[in-house]
Coordinates of C-alpha atoms and ligand atoms in Angstrom, one line a residue:
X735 CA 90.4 113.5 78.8
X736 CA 88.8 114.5 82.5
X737 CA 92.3 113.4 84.3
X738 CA 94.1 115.5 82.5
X739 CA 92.7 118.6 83.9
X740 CA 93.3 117.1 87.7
X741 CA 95.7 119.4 90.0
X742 CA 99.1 117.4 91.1
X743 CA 98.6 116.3 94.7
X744 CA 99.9 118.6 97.5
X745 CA 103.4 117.2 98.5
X746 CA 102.6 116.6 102.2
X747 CA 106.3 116.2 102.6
X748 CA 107.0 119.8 101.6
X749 CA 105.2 121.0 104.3
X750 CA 106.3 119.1 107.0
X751 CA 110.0 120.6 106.0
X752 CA 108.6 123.7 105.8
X753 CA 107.0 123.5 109.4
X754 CA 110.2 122.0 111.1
X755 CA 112.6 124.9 109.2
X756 CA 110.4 127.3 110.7
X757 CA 110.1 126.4 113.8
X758 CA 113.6 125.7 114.0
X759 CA 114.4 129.3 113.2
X760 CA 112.1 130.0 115.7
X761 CA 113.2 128.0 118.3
X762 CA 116.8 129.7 118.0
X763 CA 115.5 133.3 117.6
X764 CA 113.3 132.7 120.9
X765 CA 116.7 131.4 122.6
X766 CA 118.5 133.9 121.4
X767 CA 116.3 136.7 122.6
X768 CA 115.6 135.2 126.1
X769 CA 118.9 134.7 126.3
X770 CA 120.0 138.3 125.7
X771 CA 117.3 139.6 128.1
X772 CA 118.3 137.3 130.5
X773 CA 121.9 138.2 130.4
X774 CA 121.8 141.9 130.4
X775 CA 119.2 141.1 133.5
X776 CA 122.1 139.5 135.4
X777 CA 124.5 142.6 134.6
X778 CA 121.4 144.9 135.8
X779 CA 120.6 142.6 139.4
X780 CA 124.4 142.4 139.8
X781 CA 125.0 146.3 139.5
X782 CA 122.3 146.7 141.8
X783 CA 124.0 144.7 144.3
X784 CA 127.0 146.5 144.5
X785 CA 125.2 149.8 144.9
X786 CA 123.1 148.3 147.8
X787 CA 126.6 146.7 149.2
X788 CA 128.2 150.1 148.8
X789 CA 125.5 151.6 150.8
X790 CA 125.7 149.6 153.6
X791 CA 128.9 150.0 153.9
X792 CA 129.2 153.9 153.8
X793 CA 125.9 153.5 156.1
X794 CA 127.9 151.8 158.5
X795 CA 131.0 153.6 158.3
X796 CA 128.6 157.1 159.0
X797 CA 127.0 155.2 161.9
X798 CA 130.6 154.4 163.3
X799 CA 131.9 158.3 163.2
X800 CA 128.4 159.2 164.6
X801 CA 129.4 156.6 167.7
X802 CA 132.3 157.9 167.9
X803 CA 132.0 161.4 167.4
X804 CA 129.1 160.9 170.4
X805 CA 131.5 159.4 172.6
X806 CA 133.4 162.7 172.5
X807 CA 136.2 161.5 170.0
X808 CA 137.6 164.9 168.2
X809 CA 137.6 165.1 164.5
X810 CA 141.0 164.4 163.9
X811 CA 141.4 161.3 166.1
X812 CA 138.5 159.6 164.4
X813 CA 140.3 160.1 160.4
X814 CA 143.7 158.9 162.4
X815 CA 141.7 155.9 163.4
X816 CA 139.8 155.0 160.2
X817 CA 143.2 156.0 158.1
X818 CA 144.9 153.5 160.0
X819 CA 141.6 150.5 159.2
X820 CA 141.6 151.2 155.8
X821 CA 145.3 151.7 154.8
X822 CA 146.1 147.6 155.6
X823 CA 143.5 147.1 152.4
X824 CA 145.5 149.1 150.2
X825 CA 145.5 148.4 146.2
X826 CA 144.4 144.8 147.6
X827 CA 140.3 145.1 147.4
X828 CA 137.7 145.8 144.2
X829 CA 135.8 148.2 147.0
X830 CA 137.4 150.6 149.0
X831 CA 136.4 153.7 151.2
X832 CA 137.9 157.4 151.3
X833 CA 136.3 160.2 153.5
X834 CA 136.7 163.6 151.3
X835 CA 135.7 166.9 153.0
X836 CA 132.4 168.8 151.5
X837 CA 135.6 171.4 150.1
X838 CA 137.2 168.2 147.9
X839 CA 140.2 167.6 150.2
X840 CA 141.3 163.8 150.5
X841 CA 141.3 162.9 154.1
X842 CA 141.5 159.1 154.5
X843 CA 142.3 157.1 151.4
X844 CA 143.4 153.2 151.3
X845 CA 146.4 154.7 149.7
X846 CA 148.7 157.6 151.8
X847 CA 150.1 159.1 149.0
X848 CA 146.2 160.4 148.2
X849 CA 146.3 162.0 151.6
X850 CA 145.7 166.2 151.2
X851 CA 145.1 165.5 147.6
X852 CA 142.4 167.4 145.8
X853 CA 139.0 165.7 144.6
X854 CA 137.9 168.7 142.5
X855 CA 139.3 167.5 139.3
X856 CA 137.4 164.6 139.6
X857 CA 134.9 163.7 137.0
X858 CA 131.6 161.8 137.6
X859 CA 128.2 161.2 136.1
X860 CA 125.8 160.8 138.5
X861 CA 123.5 157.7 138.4
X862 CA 120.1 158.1 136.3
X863 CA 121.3 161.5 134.7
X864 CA 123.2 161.7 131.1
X865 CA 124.8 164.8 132.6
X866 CA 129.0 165.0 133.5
X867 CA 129.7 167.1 136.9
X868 CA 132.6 167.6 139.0
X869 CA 133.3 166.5 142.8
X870 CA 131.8 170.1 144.3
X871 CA 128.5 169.8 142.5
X872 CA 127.9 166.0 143.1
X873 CA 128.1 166.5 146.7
X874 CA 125.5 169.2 147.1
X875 CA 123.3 167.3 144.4
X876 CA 120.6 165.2 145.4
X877 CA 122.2 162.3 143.8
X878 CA 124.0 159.5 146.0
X879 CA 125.5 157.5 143.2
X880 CA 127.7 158.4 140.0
X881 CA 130.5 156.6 138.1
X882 CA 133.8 158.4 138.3
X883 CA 135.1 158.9 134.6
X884 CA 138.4 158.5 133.6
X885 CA 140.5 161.4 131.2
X886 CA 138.9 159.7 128.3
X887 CA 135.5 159.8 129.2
X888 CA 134.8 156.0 130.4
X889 CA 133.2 155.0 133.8
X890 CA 135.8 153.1 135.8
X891 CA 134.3 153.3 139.4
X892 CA 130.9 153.3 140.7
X893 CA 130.7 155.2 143.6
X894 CA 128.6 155.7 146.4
X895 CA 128.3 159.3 148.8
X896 CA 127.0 158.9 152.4
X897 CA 126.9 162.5 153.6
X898 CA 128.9 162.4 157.8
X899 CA 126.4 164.5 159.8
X900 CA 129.0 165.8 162.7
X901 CA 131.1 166.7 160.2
X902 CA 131.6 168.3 156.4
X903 CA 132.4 164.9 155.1
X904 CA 131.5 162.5 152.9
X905 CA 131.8 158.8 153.0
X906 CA 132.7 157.4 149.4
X907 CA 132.5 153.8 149.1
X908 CA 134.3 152.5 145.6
X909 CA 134.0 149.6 143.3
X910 CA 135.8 148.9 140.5
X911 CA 133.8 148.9 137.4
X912 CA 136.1 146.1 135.9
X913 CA 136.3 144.2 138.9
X914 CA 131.8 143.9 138.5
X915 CA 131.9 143.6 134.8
X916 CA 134.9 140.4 135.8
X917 CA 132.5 139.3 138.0
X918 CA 128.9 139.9 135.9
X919 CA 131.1 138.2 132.6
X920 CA 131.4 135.0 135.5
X921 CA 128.1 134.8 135.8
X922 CA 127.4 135.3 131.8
X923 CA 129.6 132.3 130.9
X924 CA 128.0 130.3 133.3
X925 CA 124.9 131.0 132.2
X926 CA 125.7 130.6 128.9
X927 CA 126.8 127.1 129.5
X928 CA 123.7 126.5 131.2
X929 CA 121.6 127.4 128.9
X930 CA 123.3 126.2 125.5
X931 CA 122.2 122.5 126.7
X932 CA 118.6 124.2 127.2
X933 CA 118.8 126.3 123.9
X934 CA 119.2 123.2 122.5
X935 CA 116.9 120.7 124.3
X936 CA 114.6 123.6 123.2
X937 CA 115.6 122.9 119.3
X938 CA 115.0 119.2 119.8
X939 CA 111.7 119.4 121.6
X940 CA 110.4 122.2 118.7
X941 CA 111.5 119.6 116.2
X942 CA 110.1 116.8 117.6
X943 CA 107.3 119.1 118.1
X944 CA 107.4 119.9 114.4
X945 CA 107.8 116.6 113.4
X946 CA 104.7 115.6 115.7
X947 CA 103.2 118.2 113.4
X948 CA 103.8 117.5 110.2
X949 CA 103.0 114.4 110.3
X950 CA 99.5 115.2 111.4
X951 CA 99.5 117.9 108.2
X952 CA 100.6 114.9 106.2
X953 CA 97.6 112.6 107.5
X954 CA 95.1 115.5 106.8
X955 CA 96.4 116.6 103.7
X956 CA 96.7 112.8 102.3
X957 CA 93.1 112.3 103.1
X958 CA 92.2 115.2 101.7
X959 CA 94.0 114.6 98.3
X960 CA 92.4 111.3 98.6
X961 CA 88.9 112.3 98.9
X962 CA 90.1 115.2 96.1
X963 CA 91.3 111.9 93.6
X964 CA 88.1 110.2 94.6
X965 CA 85.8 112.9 94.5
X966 CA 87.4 114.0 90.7
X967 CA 87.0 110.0 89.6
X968 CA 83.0 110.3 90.6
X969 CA 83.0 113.4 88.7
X970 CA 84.5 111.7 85.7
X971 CA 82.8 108.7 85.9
X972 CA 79.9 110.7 86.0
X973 CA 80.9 112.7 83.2
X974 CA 81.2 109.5 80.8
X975 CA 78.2 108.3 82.0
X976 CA 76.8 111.4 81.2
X977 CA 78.2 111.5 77.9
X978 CA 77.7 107.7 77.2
X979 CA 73.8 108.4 77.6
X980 CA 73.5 111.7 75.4
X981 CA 75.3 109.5 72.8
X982 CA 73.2 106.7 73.1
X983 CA 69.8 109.2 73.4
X984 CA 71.8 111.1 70.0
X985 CA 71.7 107.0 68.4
X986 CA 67.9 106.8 69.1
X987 CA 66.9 110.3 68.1
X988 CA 68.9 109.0 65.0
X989 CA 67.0 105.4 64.7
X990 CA 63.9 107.2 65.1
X991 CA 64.1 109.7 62.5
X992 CA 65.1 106.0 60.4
X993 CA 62.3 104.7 61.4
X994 CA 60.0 107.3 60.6
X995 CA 61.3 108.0 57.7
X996 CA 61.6 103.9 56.5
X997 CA 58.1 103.5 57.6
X998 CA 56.8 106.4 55.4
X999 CA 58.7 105.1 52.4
X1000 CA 57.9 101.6 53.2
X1001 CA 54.4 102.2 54.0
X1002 CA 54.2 103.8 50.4
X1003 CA 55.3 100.8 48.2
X1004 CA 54.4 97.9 50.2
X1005 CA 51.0 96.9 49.1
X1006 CA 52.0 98.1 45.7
X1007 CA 54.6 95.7 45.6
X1008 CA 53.4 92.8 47.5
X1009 CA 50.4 92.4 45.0
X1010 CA 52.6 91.8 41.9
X1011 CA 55.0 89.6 44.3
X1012 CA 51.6 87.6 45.3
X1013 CA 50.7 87.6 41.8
X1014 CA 54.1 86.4 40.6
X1015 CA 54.3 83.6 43.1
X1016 CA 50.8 81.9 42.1
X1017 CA 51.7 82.2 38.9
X1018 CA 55.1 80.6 39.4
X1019 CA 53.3 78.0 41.1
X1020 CA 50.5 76.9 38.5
X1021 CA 52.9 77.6 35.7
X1022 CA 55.6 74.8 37.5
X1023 CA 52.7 72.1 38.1
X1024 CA 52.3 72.8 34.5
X1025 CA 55.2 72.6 32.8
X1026 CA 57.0 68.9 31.8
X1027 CA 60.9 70.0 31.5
X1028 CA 62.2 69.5 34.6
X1029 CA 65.1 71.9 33.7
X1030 CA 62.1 74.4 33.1
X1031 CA 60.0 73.9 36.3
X1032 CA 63.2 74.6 38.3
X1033 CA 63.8 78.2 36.4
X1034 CA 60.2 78.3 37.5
X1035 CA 60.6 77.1 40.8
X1036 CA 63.5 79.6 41.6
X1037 CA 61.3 82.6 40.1
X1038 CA 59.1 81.7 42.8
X1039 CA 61.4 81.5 45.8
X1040 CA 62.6 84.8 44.4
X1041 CA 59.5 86.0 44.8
X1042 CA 58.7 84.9 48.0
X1043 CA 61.8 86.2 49.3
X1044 CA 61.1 89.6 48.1
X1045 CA 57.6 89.6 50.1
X1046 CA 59.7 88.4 53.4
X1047 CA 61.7 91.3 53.1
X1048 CA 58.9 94.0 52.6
X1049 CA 57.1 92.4 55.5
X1050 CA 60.0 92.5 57.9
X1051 CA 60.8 96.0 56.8
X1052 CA 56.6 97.0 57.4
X1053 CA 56.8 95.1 60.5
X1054 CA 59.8 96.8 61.9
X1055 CA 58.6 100.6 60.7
X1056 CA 54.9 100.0 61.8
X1057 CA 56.1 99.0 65.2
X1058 CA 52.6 97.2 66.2
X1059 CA 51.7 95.7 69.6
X1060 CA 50.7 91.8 69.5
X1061 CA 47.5 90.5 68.6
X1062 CA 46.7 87.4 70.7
X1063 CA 45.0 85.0 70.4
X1064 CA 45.2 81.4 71.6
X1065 CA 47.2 78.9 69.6
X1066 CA 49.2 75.7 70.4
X1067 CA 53.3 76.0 70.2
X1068 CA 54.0 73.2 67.8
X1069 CA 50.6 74.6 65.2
X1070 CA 53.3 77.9 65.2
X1071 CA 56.1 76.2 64.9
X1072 CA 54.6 74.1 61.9
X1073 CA 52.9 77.1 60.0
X1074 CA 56.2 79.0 59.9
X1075 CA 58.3 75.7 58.7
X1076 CA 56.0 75.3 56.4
X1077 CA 56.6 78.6 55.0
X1078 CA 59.8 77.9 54.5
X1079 CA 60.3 74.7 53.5
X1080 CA 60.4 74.9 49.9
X1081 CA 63.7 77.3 50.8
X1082 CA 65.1 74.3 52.7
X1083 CA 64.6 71.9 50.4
X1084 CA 66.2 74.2 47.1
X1085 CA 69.1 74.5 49.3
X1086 CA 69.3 71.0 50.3
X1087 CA 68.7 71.5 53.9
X1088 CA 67.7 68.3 56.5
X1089 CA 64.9 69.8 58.8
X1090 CA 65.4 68.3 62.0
X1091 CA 62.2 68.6 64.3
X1092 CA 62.2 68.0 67.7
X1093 CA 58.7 69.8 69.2
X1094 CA 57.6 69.1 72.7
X1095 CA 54.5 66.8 73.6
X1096 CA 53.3 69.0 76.0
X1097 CA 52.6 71.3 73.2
X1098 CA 50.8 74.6 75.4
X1099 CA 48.3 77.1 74.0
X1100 CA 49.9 80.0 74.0
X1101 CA 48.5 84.1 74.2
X1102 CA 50.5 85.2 71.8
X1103 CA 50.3 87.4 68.1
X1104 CA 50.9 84.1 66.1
X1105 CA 51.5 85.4 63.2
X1106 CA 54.7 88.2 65.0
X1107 CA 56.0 84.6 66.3
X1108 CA 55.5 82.5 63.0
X1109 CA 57.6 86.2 61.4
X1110 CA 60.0 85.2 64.5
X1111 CA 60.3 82.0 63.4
X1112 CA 60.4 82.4 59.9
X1113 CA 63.5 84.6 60.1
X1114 CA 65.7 82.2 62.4
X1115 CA 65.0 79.6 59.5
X1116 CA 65.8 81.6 56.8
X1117 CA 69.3 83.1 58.3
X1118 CA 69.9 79.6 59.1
X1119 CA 69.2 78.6 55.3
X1120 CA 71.1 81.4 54.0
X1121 CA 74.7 80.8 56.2
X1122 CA 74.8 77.2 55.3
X1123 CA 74.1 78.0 51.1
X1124 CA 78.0 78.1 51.1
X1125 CA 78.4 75.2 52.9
X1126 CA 80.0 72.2 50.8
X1127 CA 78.4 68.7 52.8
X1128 CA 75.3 67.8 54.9
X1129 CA 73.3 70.9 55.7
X1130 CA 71.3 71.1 58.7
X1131 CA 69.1 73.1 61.0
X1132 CA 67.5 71.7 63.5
X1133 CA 64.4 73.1 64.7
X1134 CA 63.1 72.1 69.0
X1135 CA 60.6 73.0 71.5
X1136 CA 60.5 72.3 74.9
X1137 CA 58.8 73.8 78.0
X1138 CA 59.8 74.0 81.9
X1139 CA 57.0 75.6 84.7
X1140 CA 56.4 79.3 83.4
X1141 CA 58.1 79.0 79.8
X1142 CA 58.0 77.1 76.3
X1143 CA 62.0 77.2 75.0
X1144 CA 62.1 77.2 71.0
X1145 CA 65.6 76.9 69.4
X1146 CA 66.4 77.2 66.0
X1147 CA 70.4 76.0 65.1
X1148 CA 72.3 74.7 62.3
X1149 CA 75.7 73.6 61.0
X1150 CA 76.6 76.5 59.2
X1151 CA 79.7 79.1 59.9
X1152 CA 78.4 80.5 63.0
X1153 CA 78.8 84.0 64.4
X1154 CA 82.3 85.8 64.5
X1155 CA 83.0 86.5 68.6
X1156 CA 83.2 90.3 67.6
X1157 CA 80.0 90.9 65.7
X1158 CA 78.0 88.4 68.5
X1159 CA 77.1 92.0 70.8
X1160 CA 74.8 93.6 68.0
X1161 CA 73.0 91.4 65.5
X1162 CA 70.1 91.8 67.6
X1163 CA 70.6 95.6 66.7
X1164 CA 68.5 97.1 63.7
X1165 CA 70.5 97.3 60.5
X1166 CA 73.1 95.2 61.5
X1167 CA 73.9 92.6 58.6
X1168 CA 76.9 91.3 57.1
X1169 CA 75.2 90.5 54.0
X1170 CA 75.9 91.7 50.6
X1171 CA 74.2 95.1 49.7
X1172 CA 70.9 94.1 48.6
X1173 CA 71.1 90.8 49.8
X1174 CA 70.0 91.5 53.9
X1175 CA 68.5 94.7 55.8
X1176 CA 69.8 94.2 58.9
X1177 CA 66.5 93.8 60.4
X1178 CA 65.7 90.4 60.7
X1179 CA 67.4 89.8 64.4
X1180 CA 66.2 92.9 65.5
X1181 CA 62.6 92.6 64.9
X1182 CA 62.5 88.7 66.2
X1183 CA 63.9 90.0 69.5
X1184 CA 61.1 92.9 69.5
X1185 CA 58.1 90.7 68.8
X1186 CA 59.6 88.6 71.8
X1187 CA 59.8 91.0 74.0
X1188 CA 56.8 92.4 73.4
X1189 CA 55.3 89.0 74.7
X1190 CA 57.2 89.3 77.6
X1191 CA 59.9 86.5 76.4
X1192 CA 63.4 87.0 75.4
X1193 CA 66.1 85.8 73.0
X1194 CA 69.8 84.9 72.9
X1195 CA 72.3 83.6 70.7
X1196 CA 74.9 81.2 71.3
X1197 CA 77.1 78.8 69.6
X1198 CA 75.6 75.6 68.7
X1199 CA 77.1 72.1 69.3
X1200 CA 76.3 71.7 65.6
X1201 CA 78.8 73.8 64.6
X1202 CA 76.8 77.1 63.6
X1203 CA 74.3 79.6 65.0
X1204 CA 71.7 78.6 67.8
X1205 CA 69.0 81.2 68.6
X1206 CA 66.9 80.2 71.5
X1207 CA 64.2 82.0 72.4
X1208 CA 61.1 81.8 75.3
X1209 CA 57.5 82.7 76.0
X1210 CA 55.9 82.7 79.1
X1211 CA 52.9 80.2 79.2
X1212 CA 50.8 82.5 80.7
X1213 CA 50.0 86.2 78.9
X1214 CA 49.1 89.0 81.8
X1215 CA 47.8 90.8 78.6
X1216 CA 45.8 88.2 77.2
X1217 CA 43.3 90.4 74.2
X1218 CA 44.2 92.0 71.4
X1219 CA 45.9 94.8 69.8
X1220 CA 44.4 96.5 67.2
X1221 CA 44.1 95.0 63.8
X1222 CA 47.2 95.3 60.9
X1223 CA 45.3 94.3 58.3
X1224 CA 48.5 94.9 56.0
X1225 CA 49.9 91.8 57.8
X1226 CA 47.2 89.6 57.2
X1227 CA 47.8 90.3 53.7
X1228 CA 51.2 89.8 53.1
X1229 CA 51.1 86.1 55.1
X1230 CA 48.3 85.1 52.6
X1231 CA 50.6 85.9 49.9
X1232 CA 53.0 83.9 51.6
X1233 CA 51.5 80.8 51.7
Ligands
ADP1694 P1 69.9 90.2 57.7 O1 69.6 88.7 57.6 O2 69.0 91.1 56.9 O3 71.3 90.5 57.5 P2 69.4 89.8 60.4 O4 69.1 90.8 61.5 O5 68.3 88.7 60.2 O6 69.6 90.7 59.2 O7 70.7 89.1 60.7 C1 71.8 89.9 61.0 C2 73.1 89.2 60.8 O8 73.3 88.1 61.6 C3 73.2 88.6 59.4 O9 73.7 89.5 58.4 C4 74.2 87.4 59.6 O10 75.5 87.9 59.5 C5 74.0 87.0 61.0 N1 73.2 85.8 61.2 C6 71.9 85.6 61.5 N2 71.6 84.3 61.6 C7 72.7 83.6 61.3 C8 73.0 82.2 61.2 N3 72.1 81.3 61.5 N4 74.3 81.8 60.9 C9 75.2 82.8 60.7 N5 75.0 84.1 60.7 C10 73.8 84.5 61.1

């Protein structure tokens, strides 16, 4: 009933796939974001590169027509000179320099047939501005760089404009925009291939990684659904215990109010029914000494054990309700033993019992109530008499005594049908009988194994190598709480009536 309520256990499994999937996605996304960055970075350093390139270059070509404008070299023989350096590189090179006057006229151009042209119509967009401007206004900006658009608006050349101090020129170094985006795409794809391998080293390591992980999650979460199971067994275990006692604290609160209520009623008709059962029994006894039919004595005889029975019962039943510690007193084991056979003996002999005796010679005086032990005795000899009345053959019980250092051992057995395996764990319980209604209270066993205990002994049952029952019980020789209990006068009585 308390397992049912207990949570399924975490799948530690789950979460481990969980983990790796995640970090997986991770992994890739990271790669993929680095890798972006890292790409547009190489377009960005390699741009810059070019424009520092083209800069030199015009730097050095301004530096040159200073020279040679210093050396006293006219105008015209210096464009002659350069037209002549640059016209060999014609259509050939990604980068290429033209000198255009401050006006727009083209004065020296890789190609001649640009010679005399006009630059005004040129459109450019001038590096770190969103702005379009023509060839005029770019050269008396303050910018140095721009990208020269073509008629639909794209940037095909990045070019550079190096101001010539002697004269109104400028110095405009070109690069082809495709040629640096043929060479930046290069680089990419080699990148790329570098860093696929990585990307996915990167994938293997985060798995691994996960893995690494996940298993540790799996170890913690196991122990922890361990310690969940165990700490939910405890609780149920604790629970049964729990509800093991109330029930058994419920059966005494029940057994209790029994008992009270049994010793109120039983309280009430005892000595007004042991007096007519004493009186019965004498009578039964002078009337069977007196009569001659035997057939007659033995109606007589039986009226008698009937009698006697009765009293047996209303003494276990005041015994048992009045709960009464032990009066001792000193008395040998076998002067017990003997009293309570005696008591019985006419029982034994109706049913045509053999009494086997077997006392020990040791024979100890024992502190104890004798007359709760005789009752204890009493009892045994009587169940034993009763299970074997249906027995066809020789009926026996067999009565010993023996003693070791601290106890005396007193067993009562017999040859009848023995105890049934499954009704073996209570007969020492109150109102346990399997006797017909009427016939037995259930007391008997319960009350011998409270007198005994209340002399510090105790009291088993086994099967006996007779063939029946064999009740064994022990005493300790020597009574801690020697003195006596107070007096039960009631039970005084009732043994007088007995005998
Ligand atoms: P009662 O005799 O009133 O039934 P007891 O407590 O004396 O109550 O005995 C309990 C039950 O134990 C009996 O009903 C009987 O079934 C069983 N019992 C006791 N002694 C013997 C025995 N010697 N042989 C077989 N059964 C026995």
């Amino acid at each position: 009933m308390f397992s049912q309520g207990v949570r399924e256990p975490l799948k530690a499994t789950k979460l481990t796939a969980i983990t790796f999937i995640a970090l997986t996605i991770v992994s890739i996304l990271i790669g993929a974001i680095g890798g972006a960055i890292l790409l547009n970075r190489v377009r960005q350093s390699y741009h810059d590169l070019e424009i520092e390139t083209n800069q030199r270059q015009g730097d050095r070509v301004a530096m040159l027509f200073e020279y040679l404008a210093n050396d006293g070299m006219g105008e015209k023989e210096i464009l002659s000179l350069f037209q002549k350096t640059i016209a060999s590189t014609s259509g050939t090179m990604n980068r290429f320099i033209c000198i255009i006057s401050d006006e727009g006229e083209v004065l020296c151009h890789p190609s001649d047939a640009a010679l005399g042209n006009s630059a005004k119509n040129m459109v450019l967009n001038p590096l770190g501005t969103k702005k379009r401007t023509d060839y005029s206004s770019w050269v008396r900006s303050e910018y140095d760089e721009a990208y020269l658009l073509s008629a639909d608006g794209k940037p095909y050349d990045l070019i550079h404009r190096v101001p010539v101090q002697n004269f109104s020129w400028q110095i405009l170094v070109h690069t082809r925009l495709n040629a640096i985006e043929g060479q930046v795409h290069q680089i990419q794809r080699t990148i790329i291939m570098g860093l696929v391998p990585m990307l996915a080293a990167f994938v293997l390591v985060g798995t691994f990684v996960a893995r690494i992980i996940g298993r540790r999650y799996e170890a913690a979460i196991e122990e922890s659904n361990r310690e969940l199971e165990a700490h939910v067994t405890d609780r149920t275990r604790e629970l049964s215990r729990t509800v093991e006692e109330l029930q058994q604290t419920r059966s005494a609160l029940v057994l209790n109010e029994k008992m009270a209520l049994l010793g109120q009623l039983v309280a009430g008709i005892a000595h007004e029914i042991n007096n007519p059962l004493g009186a019965i029994s004498i009578h039964a006894q002078t009337l069977e000494e007196d009569l001659k039919d035997e057939e007659d004595q033995a109606a007589v005889r039986t009226i008698n054990q009937s009698a006697q029975r009765c009293s047996h019962l209303v003494t276990n039943l005041l015994a048992f309700a009045r709960n009464s510690p032990p009066r001792r007193e000193g008395h040998t084991t076998n002067e017990i033993i003997n009293t309570a056979l005696a008591f019985c003996a006419a029982d034994l002999r109706q049913h045509s019992i053999s009494l086997r005796k077997n006392l020990t010679d040791s024979n100890p005086v024992l502190e104890v109530d004798r007359i709760q032990i005789e009752q204890v005795i009493l009892n045994l000899v009587t169940n034993a008499a009763q299970a074997l009345s249906a027995r066809d053959g020789e009926r026996v019980v067999s009565v010993s005594s023996e003693t070791d250092e601290s106890h005396v051992v007193v067993t009562v057995e017999d040859n009848g049908p023995g105890l049934s395996q499954d009704i073996e764990e209570s007969i020492f319980e109150p109102f346990h009988t399997t006797k017909e209604e009427g016939s037995g209270t259930g007391l008997g066993l319960s009350l011998c194994r409270r007198f005994i205990e209340h002399h510090g002994g105790s009291i088993s049952y086994e099967a006996s190598d007779l063939g029946g029952a064999k009740f064994q019980f022990n005493l300790p020789k020597e009574n801690a709480n020697g003195g006596n209990g107070h007096a039960d006068a009631l039970f005084g009585e009732e043994r007088i009536e007995k005998g």
